[in-house]
Structures are given as C-alpha cells and as structure tokens.
C-alpha positions as YAML, in Angstrom:
chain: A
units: angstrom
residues:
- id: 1
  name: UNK
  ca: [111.70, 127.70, 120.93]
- id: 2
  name: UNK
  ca: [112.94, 124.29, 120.52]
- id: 3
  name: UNK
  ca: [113.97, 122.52, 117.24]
- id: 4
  name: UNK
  ca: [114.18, 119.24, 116.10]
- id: 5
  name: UNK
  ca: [117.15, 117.71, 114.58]
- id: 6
  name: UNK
  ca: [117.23, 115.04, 112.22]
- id: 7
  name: UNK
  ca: [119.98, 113.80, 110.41]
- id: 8
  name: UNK
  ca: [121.75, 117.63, 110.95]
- id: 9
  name: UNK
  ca: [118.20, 119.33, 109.45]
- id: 10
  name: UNK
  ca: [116.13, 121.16, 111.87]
- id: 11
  name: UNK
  ca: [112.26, 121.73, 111.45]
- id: 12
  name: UNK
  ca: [109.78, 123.37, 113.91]
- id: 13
  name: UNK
  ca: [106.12, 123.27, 114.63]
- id: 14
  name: UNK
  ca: [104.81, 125.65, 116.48]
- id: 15
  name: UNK
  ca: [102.65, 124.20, 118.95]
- id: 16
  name: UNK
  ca: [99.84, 127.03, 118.78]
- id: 17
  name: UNK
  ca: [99.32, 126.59, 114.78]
- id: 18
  name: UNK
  ca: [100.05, 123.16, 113.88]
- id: 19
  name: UNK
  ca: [99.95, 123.78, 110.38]
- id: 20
  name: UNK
  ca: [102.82, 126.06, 109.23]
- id: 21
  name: UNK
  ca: [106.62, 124.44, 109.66]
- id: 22
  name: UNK
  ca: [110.07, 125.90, 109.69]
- id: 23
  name: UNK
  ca: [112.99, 124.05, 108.12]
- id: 24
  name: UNK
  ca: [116.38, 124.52, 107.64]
- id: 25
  name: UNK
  ca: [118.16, 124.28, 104.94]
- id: 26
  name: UNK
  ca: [121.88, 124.64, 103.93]
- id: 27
  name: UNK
  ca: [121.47, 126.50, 100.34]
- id: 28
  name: UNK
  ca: [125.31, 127.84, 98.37]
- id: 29
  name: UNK
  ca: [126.67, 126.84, 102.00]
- id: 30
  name: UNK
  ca: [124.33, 129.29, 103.94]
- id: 31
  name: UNK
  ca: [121.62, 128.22, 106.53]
- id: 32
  name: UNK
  ca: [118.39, 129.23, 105.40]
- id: 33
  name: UNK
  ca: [114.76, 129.22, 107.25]
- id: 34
  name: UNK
  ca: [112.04, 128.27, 104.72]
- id: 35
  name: UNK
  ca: [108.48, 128.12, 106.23]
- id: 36
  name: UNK
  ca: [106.09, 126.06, 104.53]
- id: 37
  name: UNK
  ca: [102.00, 126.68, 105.32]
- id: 38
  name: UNK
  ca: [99.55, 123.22, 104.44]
- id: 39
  name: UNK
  ca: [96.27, 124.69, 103.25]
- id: 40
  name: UNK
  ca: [93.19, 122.89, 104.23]
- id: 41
  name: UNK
  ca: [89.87, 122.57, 102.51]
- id: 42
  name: UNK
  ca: [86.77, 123.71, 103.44]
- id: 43
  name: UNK
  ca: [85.18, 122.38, 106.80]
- id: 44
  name: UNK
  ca: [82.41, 123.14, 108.18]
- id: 45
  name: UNK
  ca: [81.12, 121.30, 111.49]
- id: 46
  name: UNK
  ca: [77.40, 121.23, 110.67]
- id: 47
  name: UNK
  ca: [77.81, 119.16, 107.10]
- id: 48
  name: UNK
  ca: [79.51, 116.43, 109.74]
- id: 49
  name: UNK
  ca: [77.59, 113.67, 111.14]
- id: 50
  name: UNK
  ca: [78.04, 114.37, 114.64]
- id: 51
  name: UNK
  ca: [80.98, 112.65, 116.38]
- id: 52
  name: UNK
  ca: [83.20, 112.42, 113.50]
- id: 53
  name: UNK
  ca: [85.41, 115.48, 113.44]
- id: 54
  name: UNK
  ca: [89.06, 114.54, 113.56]
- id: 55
  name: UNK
  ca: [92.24, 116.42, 112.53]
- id: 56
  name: UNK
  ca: [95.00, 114.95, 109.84]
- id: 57
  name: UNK
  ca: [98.04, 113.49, 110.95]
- id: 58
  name: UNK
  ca: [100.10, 116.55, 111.41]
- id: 59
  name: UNK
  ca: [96.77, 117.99, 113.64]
- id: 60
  name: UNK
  ca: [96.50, 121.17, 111.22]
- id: 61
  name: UNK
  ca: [93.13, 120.26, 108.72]
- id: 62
  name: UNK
  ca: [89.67, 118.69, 110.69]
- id: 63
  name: UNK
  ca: [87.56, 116.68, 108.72]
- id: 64
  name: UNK
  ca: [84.87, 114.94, 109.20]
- id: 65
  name: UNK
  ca: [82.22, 111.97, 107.58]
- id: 66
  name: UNK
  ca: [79.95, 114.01, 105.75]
- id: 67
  name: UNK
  ca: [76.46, 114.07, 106.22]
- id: 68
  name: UNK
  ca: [74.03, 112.44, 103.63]
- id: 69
  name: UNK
  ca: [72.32, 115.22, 102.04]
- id: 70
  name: UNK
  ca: [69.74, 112.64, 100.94]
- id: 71
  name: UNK
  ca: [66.57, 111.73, 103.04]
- id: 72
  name: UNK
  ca: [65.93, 108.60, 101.20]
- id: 73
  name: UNK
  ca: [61.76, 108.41, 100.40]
- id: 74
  name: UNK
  ca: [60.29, 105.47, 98.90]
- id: 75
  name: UNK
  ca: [57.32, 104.84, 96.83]
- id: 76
  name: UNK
  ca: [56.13, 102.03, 95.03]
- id: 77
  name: UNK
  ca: [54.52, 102.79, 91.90]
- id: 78
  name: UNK
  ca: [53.64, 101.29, 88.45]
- id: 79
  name: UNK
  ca: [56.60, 102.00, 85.69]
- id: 80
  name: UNK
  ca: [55.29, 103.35, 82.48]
- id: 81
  name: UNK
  ca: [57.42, 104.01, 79.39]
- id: 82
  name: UNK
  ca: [55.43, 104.67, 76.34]
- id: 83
  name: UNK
  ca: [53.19, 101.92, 75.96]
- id: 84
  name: UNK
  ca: [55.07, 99.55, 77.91]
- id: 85
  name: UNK
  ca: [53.51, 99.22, 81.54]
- id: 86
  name: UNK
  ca: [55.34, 97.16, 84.43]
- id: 87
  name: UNK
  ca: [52.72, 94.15, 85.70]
- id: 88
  name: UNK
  ca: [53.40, 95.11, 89.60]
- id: 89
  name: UNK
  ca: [54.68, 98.02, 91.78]
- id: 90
  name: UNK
  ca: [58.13, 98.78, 91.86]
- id: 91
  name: UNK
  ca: [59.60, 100.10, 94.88]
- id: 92
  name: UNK
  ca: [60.87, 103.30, 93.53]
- id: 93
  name: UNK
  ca: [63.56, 105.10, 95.61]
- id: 94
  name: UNK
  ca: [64.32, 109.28, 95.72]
- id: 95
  name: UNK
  ca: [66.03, 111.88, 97.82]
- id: 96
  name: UNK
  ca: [63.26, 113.13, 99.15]
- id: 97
  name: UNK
  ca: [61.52, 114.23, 95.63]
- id: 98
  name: UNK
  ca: [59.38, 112.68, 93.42]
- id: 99
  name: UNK
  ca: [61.74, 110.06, 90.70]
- id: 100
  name: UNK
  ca: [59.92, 112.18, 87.83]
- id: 101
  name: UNK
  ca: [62.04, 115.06, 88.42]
- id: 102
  name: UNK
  ca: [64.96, 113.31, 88.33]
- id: 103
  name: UNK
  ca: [65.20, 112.13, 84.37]
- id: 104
  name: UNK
  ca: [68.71, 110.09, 84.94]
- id: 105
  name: UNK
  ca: [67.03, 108.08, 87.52]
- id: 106
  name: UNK
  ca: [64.40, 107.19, 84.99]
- id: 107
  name: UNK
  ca: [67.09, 106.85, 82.38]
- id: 108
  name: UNK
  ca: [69.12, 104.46, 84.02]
- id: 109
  name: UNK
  ca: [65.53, 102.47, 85.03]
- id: 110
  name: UNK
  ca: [64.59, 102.32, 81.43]
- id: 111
  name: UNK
  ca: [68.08, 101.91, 79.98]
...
C-alpha cells in the first residue's frame, strides 16, 4: 500500500474502490487514520441516453444525461375557453397524452 504525502498529510485511495479515502491526521499529537466514504446517488444505466455514462472526478459516482421521459406528440387543434374560440389551429404540444389531461398546460395557455 502506498500513500501520498502532501505537505506532511498522507491520504490513500484504494485503487479497487475509488470512493472511500484514508487520511491522516495528527489529533492531541497522535497520528490518527480517519476514512471518509462519498455516497453517490442513484444511477441507473437504462434512464441514460446511451453513450453518456461517465464517472465524477475522483472516478467513484457514474452519471449520465438523462433520458427525456417525454415523447413529444403534436396536434393542432382549435382553443376553446368558455365562449371564446381561437380563429385558426394552434399547434398544440404534449408528452405523448392528450393537452386536456394536463390542466397546467391549459392554464398557462389561457393565463
């Protein structure tokens, strides 16, 4: 096992789990190891567009570029809000459901 020094502190990484890390500290005049563990998040390979995967900086977490969860439809339709009626089709845009069962859409088109 070989440890770094730097500036008379020594930390290791072990090479076969890149995300815990030994230091050494001088505590009331006594050496002391103190291992420290980074936690990742979640990850899961198929909610990653493919060829995105990567690992952090210190090559412990992977992430990724999510994948859209959102197959964009779109319909063109007439607008009607109680007796108010747009005069031509609007291009209406969902993920992949109808813009009626979304009321925020709607709200935010109608203000």
């Amino acid at each position: 096992m070989k440890l770094n020094t730097v500036d008379g502190w020594q930390n290791f990484v072990p090479a076969n789990d890149k995300c815990v890390q030994y230091t050494c500290e001088k505590i009331n005049g006594q050496l002391v190891t103190k291992e420290t563990k980074s936690t990742c998040p979640p990850f899961n390979p198929l909610d990653c567009e493919p060829g995105t995967e990567t690992t952090d900086s210190n090559g412990c977490c992977k992430r990724c570029k999510l994948r859209s969860i959102c197959e964009v439809q779109s319909k063109q339709t007439v607008i009607t809000v109680n007796d108010c009626k747009s005069t031509q089709l609007v291009n209406m845009s969902s993920c992949g459901d109808t813009v009626a069962a979304h009321p925020y859409i709607l709200q935010q088109l109608t203000g």
